[in-house]
């Protein structure tokens, strides 16, 4: 599902604020702004101006006029993400500029759902809703399990089609194409269908600056695979990511390359990937509007030149001086073809290092929302067309041991590839055509990996077991590398890239690239740093904010019905980046009649089949960092609940899993110290073997009122750790049994 949200220079008073911190003994007169707002983020300088000055300054007409102007709300420099949220937020106080960390109510432009539209409709009706608040807001595209021709699945599709017709909602038939982006899930979607709105906390924003020029023979796929491998320590976990660069640099990235990069930021750990609106994008959008006007009049009603005129008239772009949580830099000129895997996007290796290893390929895939547009299919076809030039103009066939699958991103993209001769060239080479849908990428339909097989795919994810057997190995690469590997029968490239003689590796770093700044930009940067220093000095220390380990603090308020204490034995799944495919396999995700008992049985099946017998009801599940990354499937949370586990603890959570947990009444805590202690007590063996699931003999008790956990280790040693206080509104949702029941209660009051 997707939320599409389509967004102001700030006069800073940092020097005045610095004056406040260093001249406390001076006699000051204060003129205070009357505008106040409640926000979870740091109050912006423009929003809470406490203008302080000496009396002589206020008596001077010129100085007084300037100082008085600081009392007025000023536009606050915002990131592109913040601007998008600003445009679609509702109920904001006048003059409020939203920042990362703020909780806002959003009225999204569009909300997309797919095969899960039927269970969403059931949740929608169970809320007591009878009509969709805004039918124009909803888009349904059936794209996941379209190869499933069972009567049960076909009946579900008919029900979705009838629901869409009855409520006047745009819907696309199975096999029409793939939709993507997943910041919300079923329960959220049902609430939006009923109310037109949802809640969102604006995430921290990471800025990724590209420098240099993308070399010939490299692709957008290589960019995102390299980023996943270079910055693999959760640098962008749960961040919105904004990509930028000079005009020359950005012109070396085609729009299709940008689409691939933005799409796969989810696998990197991000929540979204945004590129700026520039001349290349404008031209691309104009071409699409013309194409729709000529060949797709239905789409042209929504996507047309008039709509683009409106968009370009007030384009959204990040402001100078906008504050980012992270800065990363990648020099595109140093990039080379990359491959991710096996079985992890964070294992990224230059193709030149893998090619000599002669890794046999059993299955190859040019499929998925990430890399199966007409340009991707053309790149794959070019491999065979060039080989044909050396084979009496006959397209060579792939080896007998290789199965090669192709599926376009949409029917229009397939038609374009057919008209260009690329689709037929791939079929002539022995490729097997699949519907324009997700298919093997999510582990559904034809062409799944069997035990012991090796696959290379242009899709976005290669988690263990996602594309078939957990005993298989899956790699990710660009469409041309996939095609070349299919033709060679082993991981290979097409030979289009020429490594420079002075090449010394891919250059990526944390921080912004050095660039000369104008006087204004330098001043703004300096003031921003001063602000950060002031904010840090005025913020409570970690000991103050956390109360120390085991310290006594004021008791937290408890919502009626929420337990005061929760405890159990720790079962430890020792893995970082344990994704939702590992927790709940994709092959069950779109079976809507899976019983609670079955969900409990298959919980963690792709991660560790032994979990089924080892984990018991009442256990406390502990895992590593970035738990619940990957797909947005709600069942990753509900399967753990089905197992009878009430509480999950990790070093950090994937944002979508955290949201799913709250929505479904699964409690979660982040306790990094516990992960560290468990790994000290239960290290990987000297042979490198790791016990994936372990009954530790340790117990944990969470004292909710005191925001404290106490761990008793197997040798009797016990220790305590302060944890974040659980907000009352979150307690209320969990106490009601989840968001669905909470919404019902709200409707009934």
XYZ file of C-alpha atoms in Angstrom:
749
model
C 0.000 0.000 0.000
C 1.117 3.529 -0.409
C 0.597 6.986 0.889
C 1.384 9.591 -1.755
C 1.877 13.039 -0.284
C 2.747 15.897 -2.502
C 5.784 21.624 0.424
C 10.158 28.409 3.225
C 13.542 30.300 4.372
C 13.901 30.806 8.056
C 15.212 33.978 9.742
C 17.235 32.489 12.555
C 17.753 34.040 15.930
C 20.615 31.785 16.925
C 22.840 34.722 17.771
C 20.183 36.076 20.121
C 19.720 32.650 21.691
C 23.486 32.311 22.133
C 23.394 35.750 23.764
C 20.790 34.409 26.174
C 23.096 31.590 27.292
C 26.195 33.737 27.824
C 24.892 36.986 29.281
C 22.620 35.817 32.078
C 23.772 38.539 34.485
C 22.779 41.424 32.214
C 19.486 43.255 32.692
C 17.276 42.094 29.838
C 13.801 43.054 28.742
C 11.806 40.245 27.128
C 9.238 40.523 24.375
C 7.620 37.130 24.024
C 5.767 35.733 21.046
C 2.246 34.629 21.911
C 2.158 31.741 19.423
C 2.745 28.366 21.089
C 2.272 24.833 19.774
C 2.651 21.377 21.197
C 5.138 19.294 19.260
C 7.181 16.169 19.916
C 10.108 17.648 18.020
C 12.406 20.459 19.062
C 10.465 23.756 18.855
C 11.690 25.632 15.820
C 13.381 28.953 16.275
C 10.728 30.711 14.244
C 7.878 29.179 16.216
C 8.888 30.067 19.777
C 10.673 33.383 19.582
C 11.623 34.768 22.985
C 13.163 38.006 21.782
C 15.419 39.378 24.493
C 17.511 42.549 24.264
C 18.901 45.397 26.297
C 16.518 48.248 27.090
C 18.624 50.647 25.020
C 18.180 48.399 21.994
C 14.413 48.355 22.391
C 14.410 52.140 22.755
C 16.203 52.583 19.439
C 13.494 52.747 16.695
C 15.602 50.954 14.079
C 16.735 48.180 16.420
C 13.298 47.913 17.979
C 11.700 47.472 14.557
C 14.127 44.698 13.671
C 13.727 42.909 16.998
C 9.959 43.181 16.860
C 9.973 41.542 13.431
C 11.515 38.461 15.036
C 8.321 37.975 16.997
C 6.435 37.151 13.801
C 6.271 33.588 12.575
C 8.887 33.054 9.911
C 9.059 30.319 7.301
C 11.174 27.460 8.621
C 13.645 25.779 6.265
C 12.295 22.307 5.618
C 13.467 19.141 3.961
C 11.514 17.838 0.989
C 9.981 15.187 3.244
C 8.805 17.812 5.736
C 7.311 19.888 2.930
C 5.341 16.949 1.606
C 4.029 16.245 5.092
C 3.254 19.954 5.540
C 1.149 20.010 2.377
C -0.938 17.013 3.407
C -1.184 17.566 7.153
C -4.549 18.666 8.531
C -5.420 20.474 11.718
C -2.115 22.330 12.099
C -2.124 25.609 14.036
C -1.683 28.734 11.909
C 1.967 29.329 11.163
C 3.047 25.845 12.241
C 5.943 24.383 10.254
C 6.319 20.654 10.759
C 9.651 19.004 11.510
C 11.031 15.503 11.866
C 9.685 13.979 15.054
C 6.299 15.703 14.894
C 3.177 13.566 15.037
C 0.750 14.798 12.400
C -2.624 13.848 11.029
C -2.307 13.300 7.297
C -4.883 13.354 4.555
C -2.964 11.422 1.909
C -3.416 12.167 -1.777
C -3.635 8.474 -2.685
C -3.740 5.210 -0.753
C -2.877 2.041 -2.655
C -3.672 -1.540 -1.698
C -3.234 -4.798 -3.585
C -4.304 -8.405 -2.988
C -4.880 -7.555 0.657
C -7.750 -5.253 -0.371
C -10.292 -7.933 0.542
C -9.119 -8.336 4.169
C -8.903 -4.530 4.321
C -12.516 -4.330 3.188
C -13.465 -6.816 5.911
C -11.695 -4.696 8.530
C -13.367 -1.597 7.058
C -16.823 -3.116 7.431
C -16.043 -4.503 10.884
C -15.408 -0.924 12.003
C -19.054 -0.195 11.271
C -18.184 1.906 8.215
C -20.630 1.764 5.322
C -19.008 4.053 2.765
C -15.520 5.130 1.809
C -14.827 8.681 2.917
C -13.163 9.712 -0.356
C -13.309 7.180 -3.217
C -10.906 9.292 -5.324
C -8.268 8.704 -2.665
C -8.267 4.922 -3.084
C -6.454 2.834 -5.722
C -6.567 -0.966 -5.819
C -4.081 -2.892 -7.939
C -4.072 -6.693 -7.719
C -0.485 -7.748 -8.313
C 0.856 -10.347 -5.887
C -0.707 -13.806 -6.259
C -2.085 -13.477 -9.788
C -0.762 -16.867 -10.937
C -2.928 -18.579 -8.338
C -5.964 -19.820 -10.289
C -7.632 -21.590 -7.388
C -11.329 -20.896 -6.884
C -10.599 -19.455 -3.439
C -8.204 -16.867 -4.868
C -10.377 -16.064 -7.864
C -13.364 -15.569 -5.570
C -11.319 -13.140 -3.498
C -10.435 -11.183 -6.630
C -14.086 -11.059 -7.647
C -14.993 -9.751 -4.211
C -12.349 -7.017 -4.493
C -13.622 -6.016 -7.923
C -17.216 -5.865 -6.688
C -16.266 -3.850 -3.618
C -14.383 -1.352 -5.798
C -17.312 -1.070 -8.218
C -19.809 -0.561 -5.428
C -17.771 2.209 -3.805
C -16.597 3.921 -7.002
C -12.920 3.118 -6.450
C -10.267 2.857 -9.181
C -9.103 -0.733 -9.501
C -6.772 -2.604 -11.841
C -7.280 -6.203 -12.884
C -4.806 -8.969 -11.995
C -1.775 -8.853 -14.287
C -2.208 -5.179 -15.242
C 0.937 -4.199 -13.389
C 2.745 -3.894 -10.110
C 2.120 -1.249 -7.459
C 4.644 -0.468 -4.782
C 5.468 1.514 -1.602
C 4.399 0.295 1.805
C 4.482 2.745 4.708
C 1.097 1.546 6.053
C -0.699 -1.769 6.430
C -4.158 -3.310 6.471
C -5.514 -1.827 9.694
C -4.193 1.632 8.803
C -5.690 1.381 5.322
C -9.121 0.410 6.647
C -9.051 3.451 8.924
C -8.119 5.728 6.009
C -10.892 4.265 3.879
C -13.324 5.158 6.677
C -11.944 8.571 7.698
C -9.705 9.797 4.873
C -6.923 10.379 7.415
C -4.199 8.630 9.377
C -1.499 9.431 11.915
C 2.184 9.651 11.067
C 5.335 10.623 12.854
C 7.598 12.504 10.471
C 10.805 10.468 10.370
C 14.377 11.719 10.583
C 15.676 12.594 7.131
C 18.975 11.474 5.616
C 20.535 13.416 2.765
C 22.510 11.395 0.230
C 24.639 13.539 -2.073
C 25.859 12.072 -5.344
C 28.996 13.464 -6.928
C 30.737 12.648 -10.192
C 29.168 11.020 -13.241
C 27.682 7.514 -13.507
C 30.088 5.559 -15.768
C 28.973 3.747 -18.893
C 28.124 0.149 -18.079
C 26.777 0.926 -14.618
C 23.151 1.383 -13.615
C 20.799 2.639 -10.944
C 20.774 -0.924 -9.605
C 24.505 -0.721 -9.026
C 24.034 2.558 -7.158
C 21.523 1.200 -4.647
C 23.277 -2.156 -4.225
C 26.537 -0.317 -3.528
C 24.809 1.966 -1.014
C 23.311 -1.057 0.784
C 26.763 -2.617 1.035
C 28.826 0.472 1.843
C 26.466 1.785 4.513
C 25.283 -1.474 6.032
C 25.228 -0.571 9.725
C 21.724 0.897 9.890
C 22.923 4.393 8.964
C 19.564 5.155 7.343
C 17.336 2.843 9.378
C 13.820 4.308 9.633
C 14.897 7.496 7.825
C 13.314 9.188 4.867
C 16.080 9.509 2.280
C 16.533 12.489 -0.036
C 18.951 12.125 -2.954
C 20.633 15.160 -4.433
C 23.617 16.261 -6.492
C 24.768 18.816 -9.022
C 22.865 19.253 -12.254
C 25.658 17.495 -14.146
C 25.644 14.559 -11.722
C 21.872 14.167 -11.706
C 21.699 14.241 -15.496
C 23.788 11.056 -15.527
C 20.973 9.284 -13.680
C 18.031 8.463 -15.927
C 14.546 8.597 -14.439
C 14.352 4.808 -14.597
C 17.643 4.633 -12.685
C 16.188 6.977 -10.058
C 13.052 4.852 -9.828
C 15.182 1.783 -9.093
C 17.228 3.595 -6.443
C 14.168 5.108 -4.756
C 12.279 1.801 -4.864
C 15.013 -0.208 -3.196
C 15.700 2.263 -0.365
C 13.293 0.125 1.678
C 15.778 -2.765 1.594
C 18.508 -0.332 2.651
C 16.475 0.383 5.791
C 14.821 3.632 4.722
C 11.135 4.507 4.762
C 11.124 6.420 1.480
C 13.443 7.591 -1.280
C 12.938 10.986 -2.902
C 14.604 12.685 -5.848
C 14.198 16.391 -6.673
C 11.986 17.692 -9.436
C 14.455 18.772 -12.106
C 14.386 19.371 -15.868
C 14.898 15.662 -16.626
C 11.957 14.636 -14.494
C 9.752 17.354 -15.948
C 10.528 16.184 -19.476
C 9.859 12.568 -18.510
C 6.517 13.458 -16.935
C 5.530 15.489 -19.996
C 6.321 12.527 -22.233
C 4.210 10.253 -20.021
C 1.292 12.708 -20.103
C 1.429 12.775 -23.907
C 1.617 8.973 -24.051
C -1.447 8.643 -21.834
C -3.352 11.240 -23.844
C -2.752 9.186 -26.987
C -3.089 5.623 -25.709
C -4.662 5.543 -22.244
C -7.519 7.991 -21.906
C -8.566 6.586 -18.520
C -5.181 7.316 -16.941
C -5.107 10.653 -18.767
C -8.045 11.819 -16.658
C -5.720 11.852 -13.639
C -2.317 12.268 -15.250
C -2.312 15.035 -17.830
C -0.543 18.228 -18.856
C -2.947 20.424 -16.902
C -2.137 18.536 -13.717
C 1.572 18.872 -14.470
C 1.164 22.621 -15.013
C -0.273 22.864 -11.505
C 2.524 20.739 -10.070
C 5.301 22.693 -11.771
C 3.768 26.024 -10.790
C 4.471 25.324 -7.104
C 7.178 22.658 -7.135
C 8.361 21.199 -3.871
C 12.061 21.320 -3.097
C 14.185 21.233 0.025
C 15.114 24.646 1.400
C 18.635 25.873 1.932
C 19.352 25.510 5.609
C 17.075 22.493 6.061
C 18.347 20.259 8.842
C 19.143 16.601 8.140
C 19.760 13.826 10.636
C 22.404 12.178 8.443
C 24.626 13.154 5.520
C 26.100 10.507 3.210
C 28.088 10.936 -0.007
C 28.683 8.588 -2.948
C 31.017 9.363 -5.844
C 29.247 7.904 -8.867
C 32.388 8.209 -11.009
C 34.005 5.459 -8.920
C 31.053 3.070 -9.223
C 31.271 -0.311 -10.967
C 28.752 -3.127 -11.528
C 27.746 -4.631 -8.188
C 25.920 -7.768 -7.056
C 24.112 -8.233 -3.730
C 24.143 -11.572 -1.985
C 23.859 -14.325 -1.390
C 20.681 -13.924 0.648
C 21.311 -10.389 1.891
C 21.212 -6.925 0.368
C 23.974 -5.896 2.758
C 26.508 -8.239 1.166
C 27.532 -6.211 -1.886
C 30.438 -7.317 -4.070
C 31.836 -5.875 -7.308
C 30.943 -8.109 -10.244
C 34.634 -8.310 -11.165
C 35.312 -10.197 -7.917
C 32.462 -12.688 -8.357
C 32.881 -13.439 -12.062
C 36.113 -15.461 -11.695
C 34.433 -17.677 -9.075
C 32.277 -19.348 -11.779
C 29.155 -19.374 -9.624
C 26.664 -21.597 -11.456
C 23.223 -20.044 -12.055
C 20.095 -22.211 -12.133
C 17.444 -19.508 -12.396
C 17.533 -15.915 -13.615
C 14.815 -13.283 -13.303
C 14.136 -9.920 -14.925
C 11.015 -9.212 -12.906
C 9.490 -6.994 -10.191
C 8.553 -3.404 -9.518
C 12.246 -2.521 -9.189
C 13.701 -3.421 -12.582
C 11.258 -4.599 -15.233
C 10.378 -1.435 -17.087
C 10.842 -1.162 -20.849
C 14.404 0.170 -20.427
C 15.297 -2.797 -18.205
C 13.890 -5.275 -20.695
C 15.789 -3.459 -23.455
C 19.047 -3.745 -21.514
C 18.495 -7.475 -21.011
C 17.571 -7.963 -24.672
C 20.674 -6.050 -25.786
C 22.827 -8.788 -24.236
C 21.276 -11.379 -26.567
C 21.117 -9.073 -29.579
C 24.835 -8.358 -29.310
C 25.519 -12.072 -28.911
C 23.438 -12.668 -32.054
C 25.828 -10.461 -34.048
C 28.520 -13.037 -33.330
C 26.169 -15.929 -34.112
C 25.058 -15.284 -37.706
C 22.366 -12.902 -36.406
C 20.690 -15.749 -34.567
C 19.789 -15.071 -30.955
C 21.657 -17.693 -28.895
C 19.710 -19.908 -26.511
C 20.396 -20.075 -22.811
C 21.952 -23.324 -21.487
C 19.602 -26.210 -20.761
C 20.233 -26.086 -17.012
C 19.083 -22.442 -16.749
C 15.495 -21.250 -16.369
C 15.136 -17.584 -17.323
C 11.958 -15.691 -16.346
C 10.718 -12.282 -17.475
C 7.738 -10.245 -16.291
C 7.099 -6.627 -17.194
C 6.302 -4.014 -14.570
C 2.984 -3.413 -16.326
C 1.137 -4.334 -19.493
C 1.953 -0.951 -21.111
C 5.637 -1.551 -20.397
C 5.393 -5.031 -21.900
C 3.657 -3.634 -24.981
C 6.412 -1.063 -25.418
C 9.048 -3.804 -25.127
C 7.178 -5.863 -27.701
C 7.060 -2.938 -30.136
C 10.799 -2.408 -29.716
C 11.499 -6.107 -30.435
C 13.043 -6.636 -27.016
C 10.364 -8.934 -25.635
C 10.649 -11.289 -28.606
C 14.436 -11.306 -28.423
C 14.221 -12.509 -24.839
C 11.657 -15.176 -25.754
C 13.870 -16.307 -28.636
C 16.700 -16.760 -26.149
C 14.546 -19.129 -24.113
C 13.027 -16.772 -21.547
C 9.701 -17.781 -20.012
C 7.123 -15.009 -19.832
C 5.189 -14.446 -16.605
C 2.304 -12.056 -15.901
C 3.024 -8.428 -15.053
C 2.944 -9.071 -11.318
C 5.111 -9.812 -8.281
C 5.303 -13.599 -8.633
C 8.628 -15.195 -7.770
C 9.902 -12.015 -6.100
C 7.515 -12.682 -3.221
C 7.751 -16.460 -3.432
C 4.488 -17.041 -5.309
C 3.751 -18.785 -8.576
C 6.110 -20.275 -11.132
C 9.882 -20.366 -11.017
C 10.636 -20.555 -7.299
C 14.126 -21.536 -6.165
C 14.547 -25.176 -5.132
C 16.930 -26.441 -2.431
C 20.544 -26.057 -3.497
C 19.749 -23.807 -6.465
C 21.303 -20.434 -7.199
C 19.249 -17.581 -8.583
C 20.153 -14.104 -9.788
C 17.371 -11.570 -10.009
C 16.779 -7.923 -10.890
C 14.215 -7.711 -8.064
C 14.630 -5.837 -4.782
C 14.927 -8.488 -2.051
C 16.915 -11.663 -1.614
C 16.143 -12.607 1.979
C 16.556 -16.232 2.986
C 13.601 -18.252 1.688
C 11.821 -15.298 0.084
C 12.061 -16.595 -3.497
C 11.598 -20.261 -2.625
C 13.658 -22.653 -0.549
C 15.632 -21.357 2.403
C 18.353 -23.776 1.248
C 18.754 -21.830 -2.006
C 21.023 -18.845 -2.679
C 19.677 -15.631 -4.190
C 21.674 -12.765 -5.687
C 20.499 -9.353 -6.942
C 21.905 -7.578 -9.980
C 21.033 -5.268 -12.854
C 18.913 -6.619 -15.748
C 21.923 -6.810 -18.085
C 23.977 -8.781 -15.547
C 21.002 -11.110 -14.993
C 20.702 -11.655 -18.756
C 24.441 -12.174 -19.204
C 24.414 -14.667 -16.316
C 21.501 -16.549 -17.864
C 23.342 -16.746 -21.174
C 26.644 -17.848 -19.619
C 25.031 -20.208 -17.109
C 27.056 -18.555 -14.345
C 27.313 -15.130 -12.767
C 28.693 -12.919 -15.532
C 28.514 -9.429 -16.918
C 27.916 -8.181 -20.463
C 31.329 -6.491 -20.633
C 29.985 -2.974 -21.058
C 31.903 -1.497 -18.148
C 35.555 -0.507 -18.488
C 37.371 -0.020 -15.203
C 39.645 3.064 -15.173
C 43.341 2.331 -14.776
C 43.563 4.441 -11.629
C 40.428 2.905 -10.057
C 40.928 2.320 -6.320
C 37.457 1.328 -5.211
C 34.074 2.919 -4.745
C 34.203 6.164 -2.788
C 31.484 6.642 -0.208
C 31.630 8.535 3.067
C 29.581 9.923 5.887
C 29.227 13.698 5.769
C 28.637 16.222 3.009
C 31.067 16.624 0.106
C 33.319 19.667 0.326
C 32.048 22.553 -1.736
C 32.599 26.270 -1.690
C 29.655 28.097 -0.150
C 28.357 31.580 -0.620
C 28.614 33.955 2.323
C 24.910 33.448 3.053
C 25.183 29.660 2.928
C 28.269 29.701 5.150
C 26.501 31.931 7.676
C 23.420 29.703 7.681
C 25.594 26.608 8.196
C 27.443 28.278 11.068
C 24.205 29.375 12.731
C 22.801 25.870 12.307
C 25.828 24.410 14.097
C 25.494 26.978 16.897
C 21.843 26.031 17.232
C 22.778 22.350 17.528
C 25.299 23.174 20.256
C 22.713 25.218 22.147
C 20.068 22.514 21.748
C 22.492 19.864 22.995
C 23.560 21.955 25.972
C 19.975 22.642 26.986
C 18.793 19.036 26.521
C 18.748 16.714 29.528
C 21.617 14.291 29.852
C 21.008 10.628 29.163
C 21.071 9.970 32.883
C 18.471 12.678 33.444
C 16.224 11.519 30.619
C 16.502 7.828 31.418
C 16.717 8.100 35.157
C 19.832 5.924 35.223
C 19.921 2.174 35.437
C 17.563 0.957 38.093
C 16.985 4.473 39.471
C 13.716 5.512 41.106
C 11.594 7.930 39.079
C 8.058 9.175 39.113
C 5.650 6.378 38.282
C 4.196 6.341 34.796
C 0.451 6.519 34.402
C -1.229 3.290 33.349
C -4.218 3.022 31.060
C -7.110 0.973 32.473
C -6.724 -2.618 31.319
C -2.989 -2.382 30.639
C -0.850 -4.778 32.712
C 1.449 -3.286 35.330
C 4.103 -5.971 34.853
C 4.941 -8.382 32.021
C 7.471 -11.175 32.275
C 8.647 -14.512 30.991
C 11.621 -16.590 29.899
C 13.784 -15.149 27.131
C 13.955 -17.040 23.852
C 16.775 -15.525 21.800
C 16.733 -15.379 17.977
C 20.289 -14.237 17.382
C 20.145 -12.225 14.159
C 20.267 -8.646 12.996
C 17.951 -7.576 10.180
C 15.537 -10.436 10.854
C 12.993 -9.496 8.210
C 9.287 -10.120 7.900
C 9.869 -12.878 5.327
C 11.864 -14.705 7.970
C 9.118 -14.190 10.550
C 6.144 -15.063 8.327
C 6.785 -16.599 4.870
C 5.327 -14.868 1.834
C 3.602 -18.032 0.604
C 1.101 -17.690 3.454
C 0.690 -13.910 3.311
C -2.192 -13.839 0.827
C -4.021 -16.881 2.159
C -6.792 -15.151 4.057
C -8.094 -18.294 5.768
C -4.929 -19.237 7.688
C -5.904 -20.250 11.211
C -4.266 -18.885 14.349
C -2.839 -22.332 15.013
C -1.275 -22.464 11.549
C 0.172 -18.968 11.947
C 1.812 -20.068 15.185
C 3.159 -23.197 13.492
C 4.863 -21.341 10.615
C 6.130 -18.395 12.675
C 9.886 -17.987 11.968
C 9.754 -20.842 9.435
C 12.094 -19.104 6.975
C 14.456 -17.970 9.729
C 14.731 -21.137 11.779
C 12.329 -24.109 11.595
C 13.481 -25.116 15.088
C 11.674 -22.079 16.505
C 8.396 -23.988 16.200
C 9.364 -26.407 18.972
C 11.647 -24.183 21.036
C 9.416 -21.160 21.592
C 6.557 -21.500 24.075
C 3.505 -19.388 24.942
C 4.422 -16.721 27.473
C 8.043 -16.436 26.314
C 9.690 -13.079 25.732
C 11.157 -12.992 22.212
C 14.499 -11.186 21.907
C 16.303 -10.541 18.620
C 19.070 -8.250 17.347
C 18.923 -4.959 15.507
C 16.517 -3.781 12.793
C 13.959 -6.448 13.643
C 11.060 -6.570 11.193
C 12.679 -4.992 8.139
C 11.472 -5.704 4.628
C 7.868 -6.344 3.622
C 5.007 -4.600 5.409
C 2.999 -7.783 6.045
C 0.899 -7.437 9.186
C 1.145 -11.154 9.900
C 4.755 -10.752 11.045
C 3.289 -9.276 14.228
C 0.142 -11.403 14.440
C 2.079 -14.668 13.956
C 4.203 -13.861 17.008
C 1.020 -13.153 18.949
C -0.445 -16.425 17.657
C 2.538 -18.167 19.200
C 1.442 -16.758 22.558
C 4.360 -14.330 22.843
C 3.179 -10.977 24.262
C 6.435 -8.982 24.182
C 9.267 -8.588 21.653
C 12.583 -6.939 22.514
C 15.303 -5.882 20.103
C 18.169 -3.456 19.721
C 16.034 -1.562 17.195
C 12.887 -2.167 15.157
C 12.023 -1.599 11.541
C 9.480 1.230 11.462
C 6.733 -0.694 9.683
C 7.031 -3.654 12.079
C 6.843 -1.300 15.032
C 3.667 0.247 13.625
C 2.201 -3.190 12.909
C 2.956 -4.297 16.454
C 1.071 -1.393 18.000
C -1.839 -1.825 15.588
C -2.162 -5.485 16.589
C -1.421 -5.202 20.335
C 2.035 -6.790 20.260
C 4.246 -4.993 22.777
C 7.831 -4.083 21.923
C 10.846 -2.570 23.675
C 14.315 -1.553 22.504
C 16.980 -2.703 24.990
C 20.383 -2.727 23.219
C 22.225 -3.670 26.429
C 20.294 -6.951 26.604
C 21.356 -7.886 23.067
C 24.967 -7.167 23.981
C 24.813 -9.295 27.147
C 23.138 -12.210 25.391
C 25.792 -12.216 22.690
C 28.504 -12.140 25.350
C 26.929 -15.069 27.162
C 26.101 -17.075 24.021
C 28.811 -16.326 21.433
C 29.113 -17.879 18.001
C 31.168 -21.072 18.179
C 34.797 -21.141 17.072
C 33.685 -23.015 13.941
C 31.456 -20.094 13.020
C 28.210 -21.931 13.680
C 25.476 -19.949 15.356
C 22.461 -21.246 17.243
C 19.643 -19.328 15.592
C 17.013 -19.899 18.294
C 17.979 -20.539 21.898
C 16.089 -21.010 25.145
C 18.348 -19.004 27.409
C 17.106 -19.863 30.880
C 17.098 -16.104 31.519
C 13.971 -14.296 32.633
C 12.820 -10.744 32.057
C 10.234 -8.657 33.866
C 9.040 -5.303 32.547
C 7.718 -2.972 35.247
C 5.582 -0.723 33.074
C 4.819 1.816 35.803
C 8.515 2.297 36.589
C 9.655 2.061 32.936
C 12.211 -0.512 33.978
C 13.178 -4.051 32.949
C 14.855 -6.541 35.256
C 16.807 -9.444 33.762
C 17.744 -12.501 35.788
C 20.470 -14.542 34.101
C 20.740 -18.305 34.396
C 23.479 -18.074 37.050
C 21.190 -16.022 39.313
C 22.781 -12.655 38.527
C 20.184 -9.947 37.950
C 20.383 -6.402 36.624
C 17.989 -3.637 35.634
C 17.720 -1.209 32.757
C 15.569 1.859 32.295
C 13.418 1.830 29.149
C 11.271 4.401 27.428
C 7.948 5.198 29.031
C 5.054 3.742 27.069
C 2.723 6.604 26.051
C -0.865 6.429 27.250
C -2.316 6.523 23.742
C -0.214 3.485 22.754
C -1.231 1.696 25.967
C -4.873 2.380 25.134
C -4.599 0.852 21.649
C -2.849 -2.252 23.038
C -5.286 -2.575 25.962
C -8.190 -2.558 23.483
C -6.589 -5.443 21.594
C -5.304 -3.335 18.707
C -6.180 -0.411 16.488
C -9.217 -2.078 14.936
C -10.925 -2.488 18.307
C -9.794 0.975 19.371
C -11.422 2.538 16.284
C -14.605 0.578 16.958
C -14.663 1.951 20.491
C -14.171 5.476 19.182
C -16.984 5.097 16.663
C -19.244 3.734 19.386
C -18.661 6.657 21.761
